[in-house]
């Protein structure tokens, strides 16, 4: 008869902490001439129990600190306002030329906040256009030029666009205006926005006013189109050199931006 073979294999796996839990899994695997038999270890239960206790204690302590340091909240408040932004350097009745500009919204936000009596909450900022972006950064004229140069190199304008930085050979499907609208959904959006595109003359008018601006849409998606800014003791919580900026990627155009305050007086 063959000798009865037996050996033990110890496996230790350490998993990175997840949500305050640290797991140490240990298993003993006994191998004989018979099928493998797995003896689950109790270390997982013991370690998890210990981590759970520590996590609960820390959570309770954090909750107690927050309760003791937070001031009582006042009357709930929810306000919305739309502001109008005229790009800096825009001449009266100047047609769009797909220029890029950086506009500082911070003074408008301070004014809205100070008139609201809101002490604690969140200020939401969202532009009402698909070729603008919102970001928090430094308001500096040379940096604004860097922003334009960087993004137009990253996503260059179509060779058919009005932009002086258009690149030969660059084309985007969105700019094939003669092929649009190319779906029932887009056609209905045109009708919903006042364009009777079922008549050939009106359809041509809509196509004529559509800019060659796919690159502006793409850059807007990359940069982001909203910000939520904490408000504490009546002040926006932003850094000394930070400003809330609207980047117009298809200007100059008069733009509108939506502001909403949600919080407590």
mmCIF file of N, CA and C in Angstrom, residues 55-164:
data_model
loop_
_atom_site.group_PDB
_atom_site.id
_atom_site.type_symbol
_atom_site.label_atom_id
_atom_site.label_comp_id
_atom_site.label_asym_id
_atom_site.label_seq_id
_atom_site.Cartn_x
_atom_site.Cartn_y
_atom_site.Cartn_z
ATOM 1 N N UNK A 55 -13.641 50.665 13.562
ATOM 2 C CA UNK A 55 -14.319 51.582 12.654
ATOM 3 C C UNK A 55 -15.512 52.233 13.316
ATOM 4 N N UNK A 56 -16.268 51.449 14.108
ATOM 5 C CA UNK A 56 -17.439 51.984 14.802
ATOM 6 C C UNK A 56 -17.038 53.048 15.809
ATOM 7 N N UNK A 57 -15.955 52.778 16.552
ATOM 8 C CA UNK A 57 -15.478 53.742 17.546
ATOM 9 C C UNK A 57 -15.056 55.039 16.875
ATOM 10 N N UNK A 58 -14.287 54.903 15.746
ATOM 11 C CA UNK A 58 -13.834 56.097 15.021
ATOM 12 C C UNK A 58 -15.007 56.868 14.461
ATOM 13 N N UNK A 59 -16.006 56.140 13.933
ATOM 14 C CA UNK A 59 -17.183 56.795 13.362
ATOM 15 C C UNK A 59 -17.953 57.565 14.416
ATOM 16 N N UNK A 60 -18.115 56.947 15.589
ATOM 17 C CA UNK A 60 -18.825 57.616 16.675
ATOM 18 C C UNK A 60 -18.082 58.860 17.138
ATOM 19 N N UNK A 61 -16.748 58.747 17.218
ATOM 20 C CA UNK A 61 -15.948 59.889 17.645
ATOM 21 C C UNK A 61 -16.058 61.024 16.651
ATOM 22 N N UNK A 62 -15.987 60.659 15.323
ATOM 23 C CA UNK A 62 -16.103 61.679 14.274
ATOM 24 C C UNK A 62 -17.462 62.340 14.315
ATOM 25 N N UNK A 63 -18.515 61.519 14.542
ATOM 26 C CA UNK A 63 -19.874 62.055 14.615
ATOM 27 C C UNK A 63 -20.021 63.003 15.786
ATOM 28 N N UNK A 64 -19.433 62.635 16.936
ATOM 29 C CA UNK A 64 -19.502 63.505 18.111
ATOM 30 C C UNK A 64 -18.801 64.827 17.855
ATOM 31 N N UNK A 65 -17.616 64.758 17.176
ATOM 32 C CA UNK A 65 -16.879 65.993 16.876
ATOM 33 C C UNK A 65 -17.690 66.896 15.954
ATOM 34 N N UNK A 66 -18.306 66.281 14.909
ATOM 35 C CA UNK A 66 -19.085 67.071 13.960
ATOM 36 C C UNK A 66 -20.269 67.721 14.643
ATOM 37 N N UNK A 67 -20.905 66.967 15.540
ATOM 38 C CA UNK A 67 -22.071 67.500 16.240
ATOM 39 C C UNK A 67 -21.691 68.662 17.141
ATOM 40 N N UNK A 68 -20.572 68.524 17.810
ATOM 41 C CA UNK A 68 -20.185 69.556 18.763
ATOM 42 C C UNK A 68 -19.669 70.824 18.083
ATOM 43 N N UNK A 69 -19.114 70.683 16.813
ATOM 44 C CA UNK A 69 -18.518 71.834 16.160
ATOM 45 C C UNK A 69 -19.445 72.506 15.160
ATOM 46 N N UNK A 70 -20.523 71.834 14.731
ATOM 47 C CA UNK A 70 -21.422 72.407 13.734
ATOM 48 C C UNK A 70 -22.412 73.361 14.378
ATOM 49 N N UNK A 71 -22.561 74.569 13.798
ATOM 50 C CA UNK A 71 -23.537 75.505 14.333
ATOM 51 C C UNK A 71 -24.948 75.064 13.972
ATOM 52 N N UNK A 72 -25.934 75.508 14.704
ATOM 53 C CA UNK A 72 -27.320 75.168 14.367
ATOM 54 C C UNK A 72 -27.695 75.764 13.014
ATOM 55 N N UNK A 73 -28.433 74.995 12.216
ATOM 56 C CA UNK A 73 -28.816 75.440 10.884
ATOM 57 C C UNK A 73 -30.051 76.323 10.956
ATOM 58 N N UNK A 74 -30.094 77.319 10.081
ATOM 59 C CA UNK A 74 -31.221 78.230 10.060
ATOM 60 C C UNK A 74 -32.315 77.774 9.106
ATOM 61 N N UNK A 75 -33.047 78.709 8.587
ATOM 62 C CA UNK A 75 -34.167 78.424 7.701
ATOM 63 C C UNK A 75 -33.661 77.904 6.357
ATOM 64 N N UNK A 76 -34.260 76.837 5.828
ATOM 65 C CA UNK A 76 -33.841 76.323 4.518
ATOM 66 C C UNK A 76 -34.034 77.376 3.428
ATOM 67 N N UNK A 77 -33.143 77.344 2.456
ATOM 68 C CA UNK A 77 -33.207 78.317 1.377
ATOM 69 C C UNK A 77 -32.861 77.632 0.064
ATOM 70 N N UNK A 78 -33.573 78.001 -1.014
ATOM 71 C CA UNK A 78 -33.286 77.489 -2.356
ATOM 72 C C UNK A 78 -33.631 78.594 -3.349
ATOM 73 N N UNK A 79 -32.617 79.161 -3.985
ATOM 74 C CA UNK A 79 -32.804 80.293 -4.894
ATOM 75 C C UNK A 79 -32.131 80.001 -6.229
ATOM 76 N N UNK A 80 -32.749 80.467 -7.308
ATOM 77 C CA UNK A 80 -32.165 80.325 -8.639
ATOM 78 C C UNK A 80 -32.140 81.675 -9.343
ATOM 79 N N UNK A 81 -31.064 81.890 -10.115
ATOM 80 C CA UNK A 81 -30.916 83.133 -10.847
ATOM 81 C C UNK A 81 -30.140 82.872 -12.132
ATOM 82 N N UNK A 82 -30.495 83.565 -13.192
ATOM 83 C CA UNK A 82 -29.752 83.503 -14.444
ATOM 84 C C UNK A 82 -29.030 84.829 -14.642
ATOM 85 N N UNK A 83 -27.730 84.763 -14.903
ATOM 86 C CA UNK A 83 -26.953 85.972 -15.155
ATOM 87 C C UNK A 83 -26.519 85.989 -16.620
ATOM 88 N N UNK A 84 -26.318 87.190 -17.145
ATOM 89 C CA UNK A 84 -25.903 87.374 -18.536
ATOM 90 C C UNK A 84 -24.453 87.838 -18.567
ATOM 91 N N UNK A 85 -23.657 87.176 -19.381
ATOM 92 C CA UNK A 85 -22.232 87.477 -19.476
ATOM 93 C C UNK A 85 -21.909 87.937 -20.902
ATOM 94 N N UNK A 86 -21.395 89.150 -21.010
ATOM 95 C CA UNK A 86 -20.900 89.651 -22.297
ATOM 96 C C UNK A 86 -19.383 89.487 -22.316
ATOM 97 N N UNK A 87 -18.852 88.740 -23.261
ATOM 98 C CA UNK A 87 -17.407 88.464 -23.271
ATOM 99 C C UNK A 87 -16.578 89.741 -23.295
ATOM 100 N N UNK A 88 -15.468 89.710 -22.586
ATOM 101 C CA UNK A 88 -14.575 90.856 -22.562
ATOM 102 C C UNK A 88 -14.006 91.102 -23.954
ATOM 103 N N UNK A 89 -14.012 92.377 -24.362
ATOM 104 C CA UNK A 89 -13.455 92.731 -25.665
ATOM 105 C C UNK A 89 -14.405 92.529 -26.828
ATOM 106 N N UNK A 90 -15.647 92.131 -26.555
ATOM 107 C CA UNK A 90 -16.607 91.916 -27.638
ATOM 108 C C UNK A 90 -17.155 93.248 -28.123
ATOM 109 N N UNK A 91 -17.111 93.477 -29.417
ATOM 110 C CA UNK A 91 -17.663 94.684 -30.009
ATOM 111 C C UNK A 91 -19.148 94.519 -30.265
ATOM 112 N N UNK A 92 -19.859 95.631 -30.270
ATOM 113 C CA UNK A 92 -21.307 95.601 -30.471
ATOM 114 C C UNK A 92 -21.643 94.992 -31.831
ATOM 115 N N UNK A 93 -22.588 94.052 -31.817
ATOM 116 C CA UNK A 93 -23.061 93.372 -33.027
ATOM 117 C C UNK A 93 -21.964 92.578 -33.737
ATOM 118 N N UNK A 94 -20.888 92.266 -33.031
ATOM 119 C CA UNK A 94 -19.817 91.481 -33.633
ATOM 120 C C UNK A 94 -20.278 90.040 -33.820
ATOM 121 N N UNK A 95 -20.149 89.479 -35.032
ATOM 122 C CA UNK A 95 -20.583 88.080 -35.237
ATOM 123 C C UNK A 95 -19.605 87.115 -34.597
ATOM 124 N N UNK A 96 -20.070 85.939 -34.214
ATOM 125 C CA UNK A 96 -19.162 84.933 -33.638
ATOM 126 C C UNK A 96 -18.071 84.541 -34.637
ATOM 127 N N UNK A 97 -16.873 84.334 -34.125
ATOM 128 C CA UNK A 97 -15.744 83.928 -34.968
ATOM 129 C C UNK A 97 -14.985 82.772 -34.310
ATOM 130 N N UNK A 98 -15.678 82.059 -33.450
ATOM 131 C CA UNK A 98 -15.123 80.890 -32.761
ATOM 132 C C UNK A 98 -13.888 81.243 -31.942
ATOM 133 N N UNK A 99 -13.939 82.400 -31.319
ATOM 134 C CA UNK A 99 -12.881 82.818 -30.411
ATOM 135 C C UNK A 99 -13.045 82.116 -29.072
ATOM 136 N N UNK A 100 -11.941 81.992 -28.345
ATOM 137 C CA UNK A 100 -11.954 81.411 -27.000
ATOM 138 C C UNK A 100 -11.652 82.522 -26.009
ATOM 139 N N UNK A 101 -12.491 82.643 -24.986
ATOM 140 C CA UNK A 101 -12.258 83.652 -23.953
ATOM 141 C C UNK A 101 -12.558 83.059 -22.587
ATOM 142 N N UNK A 102 -11.923 83.617 -21.567
ATOM 143 C CA UNK A 102 -12.112 83.172 -20.184
ATOM 144 C C UNK A 102 -12.725 84.321 -19.403
ATOM 145 N N UNK A 103 -13.915 84.086 -18.854
ATOM 146 C CA UNK A 103 -14.654 85.131 -18.158
ATOM 147 C C UNK A 103 -14.767 84.804 -16.670
ATOM 148 N N UNK A 104 -14.491 85.787 -15.837
ATOM 149 C CA UNK A 104 -14.523 85.593 -14.382
ATOM 150 C C UNK A 104 -15.941 85.788 -13.859
ATOM 151 N N UNK A 105 -16.510 84.718 -13.322
ATOM 152 C CA UNK A 105 -17.870 84.775 -12.765
ATOM 153 C C UNK A 105 -17.875 85.116 -11.278
ATOM 154 N N UNK A 106 -16.705 85.130 -10.651
ATOM 155 C CA UNK A 106 -16.627 85.249 -9.193
ATOM 156 C C UNK A 106 -17.352 86.467 -8.639
ATOM 157 N N UNK A 107 -17.187 87.675 -9.212
ATOM 158 C CA UNK A 107 -17.921 88.825 -8.677
ATOM 159 C C UNK A 107 -19.438 88.645 -8.723
ATOM 160 N N UNK A 108 -19.938 88.019 -9.785
ATOM 161 C CA UNK A 108 -21.385 87.764 -9.885
ATOM 162 C C UNK A 108 -21.840 86.796 -8.793
ATOM 163 N N UNK A 109 -21.021 85.805 -8.512
ATOM 164 C CA UNK A 109 -21.382 84.825 -7.484
ATOM 165 C C UNK A 109 -21.368 85.459 -6.099
ATOM 166 N N UNK A 110 -20.373 86.293 -5.825
ATOM 167 C CA UNK A 110 -20.316 87.003 -4.541
ATOM 168 C C UNK A 110 -21.565 87.871 -4.358
ATOM 169 N N UNK A 111 -21.950 88.560 -5.413
ATOM 170 C CA UNK A 111 -23.122 89.445 -5.335
ATOM 171 C C UNK A 111 -24.393 88.651 -5.065
ATOM 172 N N UNK A 112 -24.573 87.547 -5.781
ATOM 173 C CA UNK A 112 -25.760 86.714 -5.594
ATOM 174 C C UNK A 112 -25.793 86.140 -4.184
ATOM 175 N N UNK A 113 -24.654 85.674 -3.716
ATOM 176 C CA UNK A 113 -24.581 85.062 -2.391
ATOM 177 C C UNK A 113 -24.862 86.073 -1.292
ATOM 178 N N UNK A 114 -24.280 87.266 -1.404
ATOM 179 C CA UNK A 114 -24.462 88.272 -0.356
ATOM 180 C C UNK A 114 -25.901 88.777 -0.284
ATOM 181 N N UNK A 115 -26.619 88.735 -1.403
ATOM 182 C CA UNK A 115 -28.008 89.195 -1.408
ATOM 183 C C UNK A 115 -28.995 88.123 -0.953
ATOM 184 N N UNK A 116 -28.512 86.907 -0.761
ATOM 185 C CA UNK A 116 -29.409 85.785 -0.482
ATOM 186 C C UNK A 116 -29.609 85.512 1.005
ATOM 187 N N UNK A 117 -28.688 85.966 1.849
ATOM 188 C CA UNK A 117 -28.690 85.670 3.280
ATOM 189 C C UNK A 117 -28.376 84.209 3.595
ATOM 190 N N UNK A 118 -27.892 83.453 2.621
ATOM 191 C CA UNK A 118 -27.535 82.063 2.898
ATOM 192 C C UNK A 118 -26.199 82.011 3.627
ATOM 193 N N UNK A 119 -26.171 81.252 4.718
ATOM 194 C CA UNK A 119 -24.953 81.141 5.518
ATOM 195 C C UNK A 119 -24.172 79.868 5.212
ATOM 196 N N UNK A 120 -24.883 78.760 5.034
ATOM 197 C CA UNK A 120 -24.222 77.479 4.797
ATOM 198 C C UNK A 120 -24.979 76.695 3.743
ATOM 199 N N UNK A 121 -24.251 76.108 2.804
ATOM 200 C CA UNK A 121 -24.899 75.346 1.749
ATOM 201 C C UNK A 121 -23.994 75.155 0.562
ATOM 202 N N UNK A 122 -24.589 75.135 -0.623
ATOM 203 C CA UNK A 122 -23.846 74.899 -1.863
ATOM 204 C C UNK A 122 -24.341 75.869 -2.928
ATOM 205 N N UNK A 123 -23.399 76.409 -3.678
ATOM 206 C CA UNK A 123 -23.716 77.258 -4.827
ATOM 207 C C UNK A 123 -23.404 76.467 -6.098
ATOM 208 N N UNK A 124 -24.443 76.193 -6.885
ATOM 209 C CA UNK A 124 -24.278 75.457 -8.142
ATOM 210 C C UNK A 124 -24.178 76.445 -9.301
ATOM 211 N N UNK A 125 -23.247 76.174 -10.211
ATOM 212 C CA UNK A 125 -23.034 77.044 -11.370
ATOM 213 C C UNK A 125 -23.078 76.177 -12.622
ATOM 214 N N UNK A 126 -23.937 76.553 -13.583
ATOM 215 C CA UNK A 126 -24.041 75.785 -14.821
ATOM 216 C C UNK A 126 -24.342 76.727 -15.983
ATOM 217 N N UNK A 127 -23.527 76.687 -17.049
ATOM 218 C CA UNK A 127 -23.830 77.514 -18.215
ATOM 219 C C UNK A 127 -24.983 76.911 -18.999
ATOM 220 N N UNK A 128 -25.649 77.732 -19.787
ATOM 221 C CA UNK A 128 -26.825 77.276 -20.525
ATOM 222 C C UNK A 128 -26.497 77.071 -22.011
ATOM 223 N N UNK A 129 -25.262 76.665 -22.283
ATOM 224 C CA UNK A 129 -24.814 76.514 -23.669
ATOM 225 C C UNK A 129 -23.920 75.286 -23.790
ATOM 226 N N UNK A 130 -23.901 74.697 -24.988
ATOM 227 C CA UNK A 130 -23.139 73.461 -25.194
ATOM 228 C C UNK A 130 -21.718 73.721 -25.680
ATOM 229 N N UNK A 131 -21.345 74.978 -25.874
ATOM 230 C CA UNK A 131 -19.974 75.295 -26.279
ATOM 231 C C UNK A 131 -19.313 76.234 -25.275
ATOM 232 N N UNK A 132 -19.684 76.069 -24.012
ATOM 233 C CA UNK A 132 -19.023 76.770 -22.919
ATOM 234 C C UNK A 132 -18.642 75.746 -21.861
ATOM 235 N N UNK A 133 -17.766 76.155 -20.955
ATOM 236 C CA UNK A 133 -17.342 75.271 -19.872
ATOM 237 C C UNK A 133 -17.197 76.095 -18.595
ATOM 238 N N UNK A 134 -17.276 75.414 -17.465
ATOM 239 C CA UNK A 134 -17.083 76.047 -16.164
ATOM 240 C C UNK A 134 -15.905 75.361 -15.468
ATOM 241 N N UNK A 135 -15.015 76.151 -14.903
ATOM 242 C CA UNK A 135 -13.877 75.591 -14.182
ATOM 243 C C UNK A 135 -13.478 76.528 -13.051
ATOM 244 N N UNK A 136 -12.747 76.002 -12.089
ATOM 245 C CA UNK A 136 -12.205 76.812 -10.996
ATOM 246 C C UNK A 136 -10.693 76.825 -11.148
ATOM 247 N N UNK A 137 -10.146 78.033 -11.354
ATOM 248 C CA UNK A 137 -8.713 78.143 -11.550
ATOM 249 C C UNK A 137 -8.299 79.600 -11.394
ATOM 250 N N UNK A 138 -7.076 79.903 -11.735
ATOM 251 C CA UNK A 138 -6.576 81.271 -11.599
ATOM 252 C C UNK A 138 -7.027 82.125 -12.781
ATOM 253 N N UNK A 139 -7.475 83.331 -12.469
ATOM 254 C CA UNK A 139 -7.841 84.282 -13.522
ATOM 255 C C UNK A 139 -6.614 85.132 -13.821
ATOM 256 N N UNK A 140 -5.964 84.808 -14.942
ATOM 257 C CA UNK A 140 -4.745 85.527 -15.320
ATOM 258 C C UNK A 140 -4.695 85.560 -16.841
ATOM 259 N N UNK A 141 -4.408 86.710 -17.415
ATOM 260 C CA UNK A 141 -4.572 86.907 -18.850
ATOM 261 C C UNK A 141 -3.670 85.999 -19.686
ATOM 262 N N UNK A 142 -2.437 85.819 -19.260
ATOM 263 C CA UNK A 142 -1.541 84.969 -20.041
ATOM 264 C C UNK A 142 -1.928 83.489 -19.915
ATOM 265 N N UNK A 143 -2.446 83.114 -18.763
ATOM 266 C CA UNK A 143 -2.950 81.748 -18.601
ATOM 267 C C UNK A 143 -4.168 81.530 -19.499
ATOM 268 N N UNK A 144 -4.995 82.565 -19.640
ATOM 269 C CA UNK A 144 -6.154 82.454 -20.531
ATOM 270 C C UNK A 144 -5.711 82.185 -21.964
ATOM 271 N N UNK A 145 -4.625 82.817 -22.385
ATOM 272 C CA UNK A 145 -4.094 82.558 -23.723
ATOM 273 C C UNK A 145 -3.546 81.136 -23.819
ATOM 274 N N UNK A 146 -2.922 80.680 -22.732
ATOM 275 C CA UNK A 146 -2.426 79.290 -22.700
ATOM 276 C C UNK A 146 -3.578 78.298 -22.835
ATOM 277 N N UNK A 147 -4.697 78.611 -22.190
ATOM 278 C CA UNK A 147 -5.869 77.734 -22.269
ATOM 279 C C UNK A 147 -6.319 77.593 -23.718
ATOM 280 N N UNK A 148 -6.429 78.719 -24.412
ATOM 281 C CA UNK A 148 -6.840 78.674 -25.817
ATOM 282 C C UNK A 148 -5.848 77.879 -26.658
ATOM 283 N N UNK A 149 -4.563 78.184 -26.525
ATOM 284 C CA UNK A 149 -3.541 77.514 -27.335
ATOM 285 C C UNK A 149 -3.517 76.007 -27.066
ATOM 286 N N UNK A 150 -3.606 75.632 -25.784
ATOM 287 C CA UNK A 150 -3.516 74.222 -25.413
ATOM 288 C C UNK A 150 -4.678 73.425 -25.983
ATOM 289 N N UNK A 151 -5.902 73.890 -25.754
ATOM 290 C CA UNK A 151 -7.061 73.102 -26.159
ATOM 291 C C UNK A 151 -7.250 73.089 -27.668
ATOM 292 N N UNK A 152 -6.886 74.179 -28.358
ATOM 293 C CA UNK A 152 -7.035 74.179 -29.811
ATOM 294 C C UNK A 152 -5.957 73.347 -30.498
ATOM 295 N N UNK A 153 -4.858 73.090 -29.806
ATOM 296 C CA UNK A 153 -3.881 72.126 -30.325
ATOM 297 C C UNK A 153 -4.365 70.704 -30.062
ATOM 298 N N UNK A 154 -4.992 70.511 -28.915
ATOM 299 C CA UNK A 154 -5.494 69.194 -28.546
ATOM 300 C C UNK A 154 -6.676 68.792 -29.421
ATOM 301 N N UNK A 155 -7.596 69.734 -29.646
ATOM 302 C CA UNK A 155 -8.781 69.500 -30.482
ATOM 303 C C UNK A 155 -8.845 70.641 -31.504
ATOM 304 N N UNK A 156 -8.130 70.536 -32.606
ATOM 305 C CA UNK A 156 -8.051 71.649 -33.560
ATOM 306 C C UNK A 156 -9.375 71.890 -34.280
ATOM 307 N N UNK A 157 -9.624 73.130 -34.667
ATOM 308 C CA UNK A 157 -10.849 73.446 -35.403
ATOM 309 C C UNK A 157 -10.868 72.802 -36.794
ATOM 310 N N UNK A 158 -12.065 72.539 -37.263
ATOM 311 C CA UNK A 158 -12.319 71.998 -38.592
ATOM 312 C C UNK A 158 -11.762 72.950 -39.661
ATOM 313 N N UNK A 159 -11.280 72.392 -40.762
ATOM 314 C CA UNK A 159 -10.758 73.227 -41.840
ATOM 315 C C UNK A 159 -11.832 74.127 -42.452
ATOM 316 N N UNK A 160 -13.116 73.821 -42.190
ATOM 317 C CA UNK A 160 -14.212 74.632 -42.720
ATOM 318 C C UNK A 160 -14.672 75.716 -41.755
ATOM 319 N N UNK A 161 -14.070 75.779 -40.574
ATOM 320 C CA UNK A 161 -14.549 76.698 -39.532
ATOM 321 C C UNK A 161 -14.048 78.117 -39.773
ATOM 322 N N UNK A 162 -14.613 79.049 -38.980
ATOM 323 C CA UNK A 162 -14.217 80.457 -39.053
ATOM 324 C C UNK A 162 -12.977 80.748 -38.217
ATOM 325 N N UNK A 163 -12.551 79.795 -37.447
ATOM 326 C CA UNK A 163 -11.416 80.018 -36.550
ATOM 327 C C UNK A 163 -10.123 80.242 -37.331
ATOM 328 N N UNK A 164 -9.353 81.266 -36.944
ATOM 329 C CA UNK A 164 -8.052 81.466 -37.604
ATOM 330 C C UNK A 164 -7.068 80.340 -37.306
#
